[in-house]
Coordinates of C-alpha atoms and ligand atoms in Angstrom, one line a residue:
X1 CA 10.7 18.3 41.1
X2 CA 7.4 19.8 41.3
X3 CA 4.5 18.9 39.0
X4 CA 4.6 22.5 37.4
X5 CA 8.5 22.7 38.0
X6 CA 9.5 22.8 34.2
X7 CA 9.7 26.6 33.7
X8 CA 11.6 27.3 37.0
X9 CA 15.3 27.5 37.5
X10 CA 15.2 27.5 41.3
X11 CA 13.3 25.7 44.0
X12 CA 10.6 27.6 45.9
X13 CA 11.6 29.2 49.1
X14 CA 10.5 27.1 52.0
X15 CA 8.4 29.8 53.5
X16 CA 6.6 30.3 50.3
X17 CA 5.7 26.5 50.1
X18 CA 4.4 26.8 53.8
X19 CA 2.4 30.0 53.0
X20 CA 0.8 28.9 49.8
X21 CA 0.2 25.4 50.3
X22 CA -3.3 24.3 51.4
X23 CA -2.7 20.7 52.0
X24 CA -2.9 21.1 55.8
X25 CA -6.6 21.8 55.5
X26 CA -7.8 20.7 51.9
X27 CA -6.8 17.1 52.5
X28 CA -10.3 17.0 53.9
X29 CA -11.4 17.1 50.3
X30 CA -9.5 13.8 49.3
X31 CA -12.6 11.8 48.8
X32 CA -14.3 14.3 46.7
X33 CA -11.1 15.0 44.6
X34 CA -10.8 11.2 43.8
X35 CA -14.5 10.9 43.1
X36 CA -14.2 13.8 40.6
X37 CA -11.1 12.2 39.1
X38 CA -12.8 8.9 38.6
X39 CA -15.7 10.5 36.6
X40 CA -13.2 12.6 34.6
X41 CA -11.0 9.6 33.7
X42 CA -14.3 7.6 32.8
X43 CA -15.1 10.4 30.4
X44 CA -11.6 10.5 28.9
X45 CA -12.0 7.0 28.2
X46 CA -15.5 7.1 26.7
X47 CA -14.3 10.1 24.4
X48 CA -11.4 8.2 23.3
X49 CA -9.0 10.9 24.6
X50 CA -6.9 8.3 26.5
X51 CA -6.7 4.6 25.7
X52 CA -9.1 2.3 27.6
X53 CA -6.3 0.3 29.4
X54 CA -4.6 3.6 30.7
X55 CA -8.0 4.7 32.1
X56 CA -8.5 1.4 33.8
X57 CA -5.1 1.5 35.4
X58 CA -5.7 5.2 36.5
X59 CA -9.1 4.2 37.9
X60 CA -7.6 1.2 40.0
X61 CA -4.7 3.6 41.0
X62 CA -7.0 6.4 42.2
X63 CA -9.0 4.0 44.4
X64 CA -5.7 2.6 46.0
X65 CA -4.5 6.3 46.6
X66 CA -7.8 7.2 48.4
X67 CA -7.7 4.1 50.6
X68 CA -4.2 4.9 51.5
X69 CA -5.0 8.6 52.3
X70 CA -8.0 7.5 54.3
X71 CA -5.9 5.0 56.3
X72 CA -3.3 7.7 57.1
X73 CA -0.7 5.6 55.0
X74 CA -0.2 8.2 52.3
X75 CA 2.6 10.8 52.7
X76 CA 1.1 14.1 51.9
X77 CA 3.6 16.9 51.3
X78 CA 3.5 20.5 51.6
X79 CA 5.7 20.9 48.5
X80 CA 2.9 19.4 46.5
X81 CA 0.8 22.3 47.7
X82 CA -2.7 21.0 47.7
X83 CA -4.9 17.8 47.6
X84 CA -5.1 17.8 43.9
X85 CA -1.4 17.6 43.3
X86 CA -0.7 15.3 46.1
X87 CA -3.3 12.8 44.7
X88 CA -1.8 13.1 41.3
X89 CA 1.8 12.5 42.7
X90 CA 0.6 9.6 44.7
X91 CA -1.2 8.2 41.7
X92 CA 2.0 8.4 39.7
X93 CA 3.8 6.8 42.6
X94 CA 1.4 4.0 42.4
X95 CA 1.0 3.3 38.7
X96 CA 4.0 4.9 37.0
X97 CA 4.0 7.8 34.4
X98 CA 0.6 6.7 32.9
X99 CA -0.8 8.4 35.8
X100 CA 0.3 11.7 34.2
X101 CA -2.7 11.3 31.8
X102 CA -5.2 11.9 34.3
X103 CA -4.9 15.8 34.3
X104 CA -5.7 15.8 30.4
X105 CA -8.2 18.4 29.7
X106 CA -8.5 19.6 33.3
X107 CA -7.0 22.3 35.6
X108 CA -6.9 22.5 39.2
X109 CA -9.1 25.5 38.8
X110 CA -12.1 23.5 37.8
X111 CA -11.0 20.6 39.9
X112 CA -11.1 22.7 43.1
X113 CA -14.4 24.2 42.2
X114 CA -15.8 20.7 41.8
X115 CA -14.4 19.3 45.0
X116 CA -15.9 22.4 46.8
X117 CA -19.4 21.6 45.3
X118 CA -19.3 18.1 46.1
X119 CA -18.3 18.9 49.7
X120 CA -21.0 21.6 49.8
X121 CA -23.7 19.3 48.6
X122 CA -22.9 16.7 51.2
X123 CA -22.6 19.3 54.0
X124 CA -26.0 20.9 53.0
X125 CA -27.9 17.5 53.0
X126 CA -26.3 16.6 56.3
X127 CA -27.4 19.9 57.9
X128 CA -30.9 19.6 56.6
X129 CA -31.2 16.3 58.4
X130 CA -29.7 17.8 61.6
X131 CA -32.0 20.8 61.5
X132 CA -34.9 18.5 61.1
X133 CA -33.9 16.5 64.2
X134 CA -34.0 19.9 66.2
X135 CA -37.4 20.4 64.9
X136 CA -38.6 17.1 65.8
X137 CA -37.2 17.6 69.3
X138 CA -39.1 20.9 69.6
X139 CA -42.3 19.4 68.3
X140 CA -41.9 16.7 70.9
X141 CA -41.6 19.2 73.6
X142 CA -44.8 21.1 72.2
X143 CA -46.9 17.9 72.2
X144 CA -45.8 16.7 75.6
X145 CA -46.6 20.1 77.0
X146 CA -49.6 21.1 75.2
X147 CA -51.5 22.6 78.0
X148 CA -48.6 24.5 79.6
X149 CA -49.2 28.2 79.8
X150 CA -46.3 30.6 80.1
X151 CA -45.9 34.5 79.9
X152 CA -45.5 35.6 76.3
X153 CA -42.9 38.7 76.3
X154 CA -42.3 41.7 74.3
X155 CA -39.4 43.9 75.3
X156 CA -38.8 41.1 77.8
X157 CA -41.8 42.5 79.8
X158 CA -44.6 40.0 80.4
X159 CA -47.0 40.9 77.6
X160 CA -49.8 38.2 77.0
X161 CA -50.0 34.6 78.1
X162 CA -49.1 32.0 75.4
X163 CA -48.8 28.2 75.3
X164 CA -45.4 27.1 75.8
X165 CA -46.1 24.8 72.8
X166 CA -46.8 27.9 70.7
X167 CA -43.3 29.2 71.7
X168 CA -41.6 25.9 70.8
X169 CA -43.5 26.0 67.4
X170 CA -42.3 29.5 66.7
X171 CA -38.7 28.0 66.5
X172 CA -40.0 25.0 64.5
X173 CA -41.2 27.3 61.7
X174 CA -38.1 29.4 61.9
X175 CA -35.9 26.2 61.4
X176 CA -38.3 25.3 58.7
X177 CA -37.2 28.4 56.7
X178 CA -33.6 27.3 57.3
X179 CA -34.4 23.7 55.8
X180 CA -36.1 25.5 52.8
X181 CA -33.3 27.7 52.2
X182 CA -30.7 24.8 52.5
X183 CA -32.9 22.7 50.0
X184 CA -33.1 25.7 47.7
X185 CA -29.5 26.2 47.6
X186 CA -28.9 22.6 46.4
X187 CA -30.2 23.9 42.9
X188 CA -27.3 26.2 42.6
X189 CA -24.7 23.9 44.3
X190 CA -25.5 21.0 42.2
X191 CA -23.9 22.0 38.9
X192 CA -20.6 20.6 37.5
X193 CA -17.8 23.0 36.8
X194 CA -15.5 20.3 35.5
X195 CA -14.5 21.0 31.9
X196 CA -14.1 24.6 32.3
X197 CA -10.3 23.9 32.4
X198 CA -8.1 26.8 33.9
X199 CA -10.6 29.5 32.6
X200 CA -11.4 29.1 29.0
X201 CA -12.4 25.5 28.3
X202 CA -10.3 23.0 26.7
X203 CA -9.2 21.8 23.4
X204 CA -9.9 18.2 24.0
X205 CA -13.3 16.7 22.8
X206 CA -14.6 16.3 26.3
X207 CA -18.2 15.4 27.4
X208 CA -19.2 17.6 30.3
X209 CA -22.6 16.3 30.5
X210 CA -21.4 12.8 30.9
X211 CA -19.2 13.9 33.9
X212 CA -22.0 15.7 35.3
X213 CA -24.3 12.8 35.1
X214 CA -21.6 10.4 36.7
X215 CA -21.4 12.7 39.7
X216 CA -25.3 13.1 40.1
X217 CA -25.1 16.7 39.2
X218 CA -28.4 18.4 37.8
X219 CA -26.4 20.0 34.9
X220 CA -23.2 21.9 34.1
X221 CA -22.1 25.5 34.9
X222 CA -22.7 27.1 31.6
X223 CA -19.7 29.5 31.4
X224 CA -16.2 28.4 31.9
X225 CA -14.9 31.6 33.5
X226 CA -17.9 31.7 36.0
X227 CA -17.3 28.0 36.7
X228 CA -13.9 28.5 37.9
X229 CA -14.5 31.8 39.8
X230 CA -17.9 31.2 41.3
X231 CA -17.9 30.7 45.1
X232 CA -21.4 32.1 45.6
X233 CA -22.4 28.6 46.8
X234 CA -19.9 28.9 49.6
X235 CA -21.3 32.4 50.5
X236 CA -24.8 30.9 50.5
X237 CA -23.7 28.1 52.7
X238 CA -22.1 30.3 55.2
X239 CA -25.0 32.6 55.0
X240 CA -27.7 30.0 55.5
X241 CA -25.5 28.7 58.3
X242 CA -25.3 32.1 59.9
X243 CA -29.0 32.3 60.0
X244 CA -29.2 28.8 61.5
X245 CA -26.7 30.1 64.1
X246 CA -28.8 33.2 64.7
X247 CA -31.9 31.0 65.4
X248 CA -30.1 28.6 67.6
X249 CA -28.5 31.5 69.5
X250 CA -31.9 33.1 70.2
X251 CA -33.1 29.8 71.6
X252 CA -29.9 29.4 73.6
X253 CA -30.5 32.7 75.1
X254 CA -34.0 31.7 76.2
X255 CA -32.8 28.4 77.6
X256 CA -30.0 30.4 79.6
X257 CA -32.7 32.6 81.0
X258 CA -35.4 30.1 81.7
X259 CA -33.0 27.7 83.4
X260 CA -31.9 30.7 85.8
X261 CA -33.3 30.6 89.3
X262 CA -35.0 33.9 88.4
X263 CA -37.1 32.3 85.7
X264 CA -37.0 28.6 86.8
X265 CA -39.2 27.8 83.7
X266 CA -37.0 24.7 82.5
X267 CA -34.5 22.4 83.8
X268 CA -31.8 21.2 81.5
X269 CA -30.9 17.6 81.8
X270 CA -27.7 16.9 83.9
X271 CA -26.2 15.3 80.9
X272 CA -26.4 18.5 78.9
X273 CA -25.0 20.7 81.7
X274 CA -21.7 21.3 83.5
X275 CA -20.4 22.2 87.0
X276 CA -18.3 24.8 88.4
X277 CA -14.7 24.1 89.6
X278 CA -15.3 26.3 92.7
X279 CA -19.0 26.5 93.6
X280 CA -20.4 23.0 94.2
X281 CA -24.1 24.2 93.9
X282 CA -23.7 25.3 90.2
X283 CA -25.3 23.7 87.1
X284 CA -24.4 25.7 84.1
X285 CA -25.9 25.8 80.7
X286 CA -22.7 25.6 79.0
X287 CA -23.8 24.1 75.8
X288 CA -26.4 26.8 75.3
X289 CA -24.0 29.5 76.0
X290 CA -21.3 27.9 73.7
X291 CA -23.7 27.5 70.9
X292 CA -24.6 31.2 71.4
X293 CA -21.0 32.0 71.4
X294 CA -20.1 30.2 68.4
X295 CA -22.5 32.1 66.3
X296 CA -19.7 34.7 66.3
X297 CA -17.4 32.4 64.1
X298 CA -20.4 31.6 61.7
X299 CA -20.9 35.3 61.1
X300 CA -17.0 35.8 60.9
X301 CA -16.6 33.0 58.1
X302 CA -19.4 34.7 56.2
X303 CA -17.9 38.1 56.3
X304 CA -14.5 36.8 55.6
X305 CA -15.7 35.0 52.5
X306 CA -17.6 38.0 51.2
X307 CA -14.7 40.2 51.7
X308 CA -12.1 37.6 50.0
X309 CA -14.4 37.6 46.8
X310 CA -15.1 41.4 46.8
X311 CA -13.0 42.9 44.0
X312 CA -11.5 39.7 42.6
X313 CA -11.2 39.9 38.9
X314 CA -12.2 37.0 36.8
X315 CA -11.3 34.1 36.7
X316 CA -9.5 32.1 39.4
X317 CA -7.3 33.9 41.9
X318 CA -5.3 32.2 44.7
X319 CA -7.3 34.4 47.1
X320 CA -10.1 31.8 46.5
X321 CA -8.0 29.2 48.4
X322 CA -9.3 31.0 51.5
X323 CA -12.7 29.5 50.9
X324 CA -12.1 26.4 52.5
X325 CA -11.2 26.9 56.3
X326 CA -14.3 29.0 56.9
X327 CA -16.6 26.5 55.0
X328 CA -15.2 23.6 56.9
X329 CA -15.3 25.3 60.3
X330 CA -19.0 26.6 59.7
X331 CA -19.9 23.1 58.8
X332 CA -18.3 21.4 61.9
X333 CA -19.5 24.2 64.1
X334 CA -23.2 23.8 62.9
X335 CA -22.9 20.0 63.0
X336 CA -21.7 20.1 66.6
X337 CA -24.4 22.4 67.7
X338 CA -27.4 20.8 66.0
X339 CA -26.4 17.4 67.2
X340 CA -26.2 18.6 70.8
X341 CA -29.5 20.7 70.5
X342 CA -31.7 17.8 69.4
X343 CA -30.7 15.9 72.7
X344 CA -30.7 19.0 74.8
X345 CA -34.2 20.1 73.9
X346 CA -35.7 16.5 74.0
X347 CA -34.4 15.9 77.6
X348 CA -35.4 19.2 79.0
X349 CA -37.8 19.3 81.9
X350 CA -40.6 21.8 81.7
X351 CA -41.7 23.4 84.9
X352 CA -45.4 24.0 84.5
X353 CA -46.0 25.3 88.0
X354 CA -43.4 28.1 87.6
X355 CA -44.6 29.1 84.3
X356 CA -48.3 29.2 85.6
X357 CA -47.3 31.2 88.6
X358 CA -45.5 33.8 86.4
X359 CA -48.6 34.2 84.3
X360 CA -50.9 34.4 87.1
X361 CA -48.8 37.1 89.1
X362 CA -48.9 39.7 86.4
X363 CA -51.0 42.0 84.4
X364 CA -50.8 40.0 81.1
X365 CA -54.6 39.7 81.0
X366 CA -55.1 43.4 80.8
X367 CA -55.7 43.3 77.0
X368 CA -58.4 40.8 77.7
X369 CA -60.1 43.2 80.2
X370 CA -59.9 45.8 77.5
X371 CA -61.4 43.4 74.8
X372 CA -64.1 42.5 77.2
X373 CA -65.2 46.0 77.6
X374 CA -65.1 46.7 74.0
X375 CA -67.4 43.7 73.6
X376 CA -69.7 45.3 76.1
X377 CA -69.8 48.5 74.1
X378 CA -66.9 50.8 74.9
X379 CA -64.6 51.9 72.1
X380 CA -61.1 50.5 72.3
X381 CA -59.6 53.8 73.2
X382 CA -62.0 54.2 76.0
X383 CA -61.5 50.9 77.3
X384 CA -57.6 51.2 77.0
X385 CA -57.8 54.2 79.2
X386 CA -60.2 52.5 81.8
X387 CA -57.9 49.4 82.0
X388 CA -54.8 51.6 82.3
X389 CA -56.4 53.1 85.4
X390 CA -57.4 49.7 86.8
X391 CA -53.9 48.4 86.4
X392 CA -52.2 51.5 88.0
X393 CA -54.5 51.2 90.9
X394 CA -53.8 47.6 91.3
X395 CA -50.2 48.1 91.2
X396 CA -50.5 50.5 93.9
X397 CA -52.6 48.2 96.0
X398 CA -50.3 45.2 95.3
X399 CA -53.1 43.4 93.6
X400 CA -53.8 41.6 90.3
X401 CA -56.7 41.8 88.1
X402 CA -58.2 38.6 89.3
X403 CA -58.0 39.8 92.9
X404 CA -60.6 42.6 92.3
X405 CA -64.2 42.0 93.4
X406 CA -67.1 42.5 90.9
X407 CA -68.0 45.7 92.9
X408 CA -64.4 47.1 92.5
X409 CA -64.6 46.2 88.8
X410 CA -68.0 48.2 88.6
X411 CA -66.3 51.3 90.1
X412 CA -64.3 51.6 86.7
X413 CA -67.1 50.5 84.4
X414 CA -70.6 49.3 85.2
X415 CA -70.7 47.1 82.0
X416 CA -68.6 44.5 83.9
X417 CA -70.5 41.4 85.0
X418 CA -69.7 38.1 86.8
X419 CA -68.3 36.5 83.7
X420 CA -65.2 38.8 83.8
X421 CA -63.7 36.3 86.2
X422 CA -63.8 33.6 83.7
X423 CA -62.7 35.9 80.9
X424 CA -59.4 36.8 82.6
X425 CA -58.2 33.4 83.5
X426 CA -55.1 32.4 81.8
X427 CA -56.7 29.4 80.1
X428 CA -59.5 31.6 78.6
X429 CA -57.1 34.3 77.6
X430 CA -55.0 31.9 75.8
X431 CA -57.9 30.1 74.1
X432 CA -59.5 33.3 73.2
X433 CA -56.8 33.7 70.5
X434 CA -58.2 31.2 68.3
X435 CA -57.5 32.8 64.9
X436 CA -55.1 30.9 62.7
X437 CA -51.6 31.3 63.9
X438 CA -52.7 32.3 67.4
X439 CA -52.1 30.8 70.7
X440 CA -55.3 29.0 71.5
X441 CA -54.8 25.2 71.9
X442 CA -56.6 24.3 68.7
X443 CA -54.5 26.8 66.7
X444 CA -51.3 25.4 68.2
X445 CA -52.4 21.9 67.4
X446 CA -53.1 22.9 63.8
X447 CA -49.5 24.4 63.7
X448 CA -48.1 21.1 64.9
X449 CA -50.0 19.2 62.3
X450 CA -48.9 21.6 59.5
X451 CA -45.2 21.4 60.7
X452 CA -45.3 17.7 60.7
X453 CA -46.4 17.6 57.2
X454 CA -43.8 20.0 56.0
X455 CA -41.1 17.9 57.8
X456 CA -42.3 14.8 55.9
X457 CA -42.7 16.5 52.5
X458 CA -39.0 17.5 52.3
X459 CA -37.1 16.2 49.2
X460 CA -33.6 16.0 50.8
X461 CA -33.4 12.3 50.2
X462 CA -33.2 13.1 46.5
X463 CA -29.5 14.1 46.8
Ligands
LIG501 N1 -5.3 25.0 46.1 C1 -5.9 25.7 45.3 C2 -7.2 26.3 46.0 O1 -7.6 25.7 46.9 C3 -6.3 24.9 44.1 C4 -6.4 25.7 42.7 C5 -5.0 26.1 42.5 N2 -5.0 26.7 41.3 C6 -3.9 27.3 40.8 N3 -3.9 27.7 39.6 N4 -3.0 27.6 41.6 O2 -7.8 27.2 45.4

């Protein structure tokens, strides 16, 4: 008979069992479920709700059940619906009817909310560490290539030269926001719902704060209805994960472009690329493409969860069982991507010459010519018009700005002097942008220092 079979006169239709049970996927929660039950039973004992000997038997029994589940020796059944009832049945099989005391003052509704919070807490902490490893790899590339100049783009048109390190650091700060968002979310994840019961609380003299402390929570969910129906922390996890996915995906796109023959800015290490079954010459950036592609499922999981929650009345509804697969999937997807990314970035070769050639063979120093003329007394508008003319004539003559002679420059404006040649060199152009946050070497070195401090000051180890 089912644990809840008392008021039924017929067995459940098999298809119903199959359709409503969650054991296929929520067995992943076994260790959190047992951890929560251990804290719960310790509280039942402390509050004299069940006799100490019973609590001790239950504690030992739960530990055995978990080790059997983890060793694959426990038989998990669909008829028992979910991990919570499977654990309870296994416990009763292990220690006899006394196991039936475990569920005193508790419901699966507060239990599942607890399990998901414990899962989320660990997943968030794990992702923080992994995002940081990607940041470290990016900083490593920035430092190793601190003098490398590349074209900076807007509209994917060459705009102004930048340091390659500056470009790497842009992603470091992007990922820093992800780390901060994850850290911040822990404040909301780390509250204990246990003791909310099915929805209204419990008649037993329980001690919620004691359970919360046992499980290293920062406190309890204050309202029992909210405690069992809140999945905001799942939405936040999926949303933070989606943004990490967005950031990874943008970088993937750059890597795919940069590693093409057309750009030839970087070479991904052989160990992070794959070949073609037909074209022997191919070396494909599959990892970058797949990480970019998997961003779709991260968004899908987020939209799925939001849609599931939308319109649900308080308190628990079975719909909420749909929180799990998306959460697990986004967690695994991100974990896989971040683990690969750290190594792929760290092992990437930067093609300094190609980047320099791209910077030299374009007009990305045109702004600097305009600024030069302003410094010599023209208004910015006059100077913009003059430089536009220079660039147009150069394009028609297949020349770049640095190919012009002083005499040619002077035809456009007689304020131009010999120092123009120094002013238009990529190195000068880059280092002229020396204000905070700019691409000059000193500014980028400051950014690196700042980022390294931020990475160290994180408080993830607290959880
Ligand atoms: N398997 C359920 C879930 O994942 C656990 C809670 C079930 N509660 C209930 N009253 N049916 O949401």
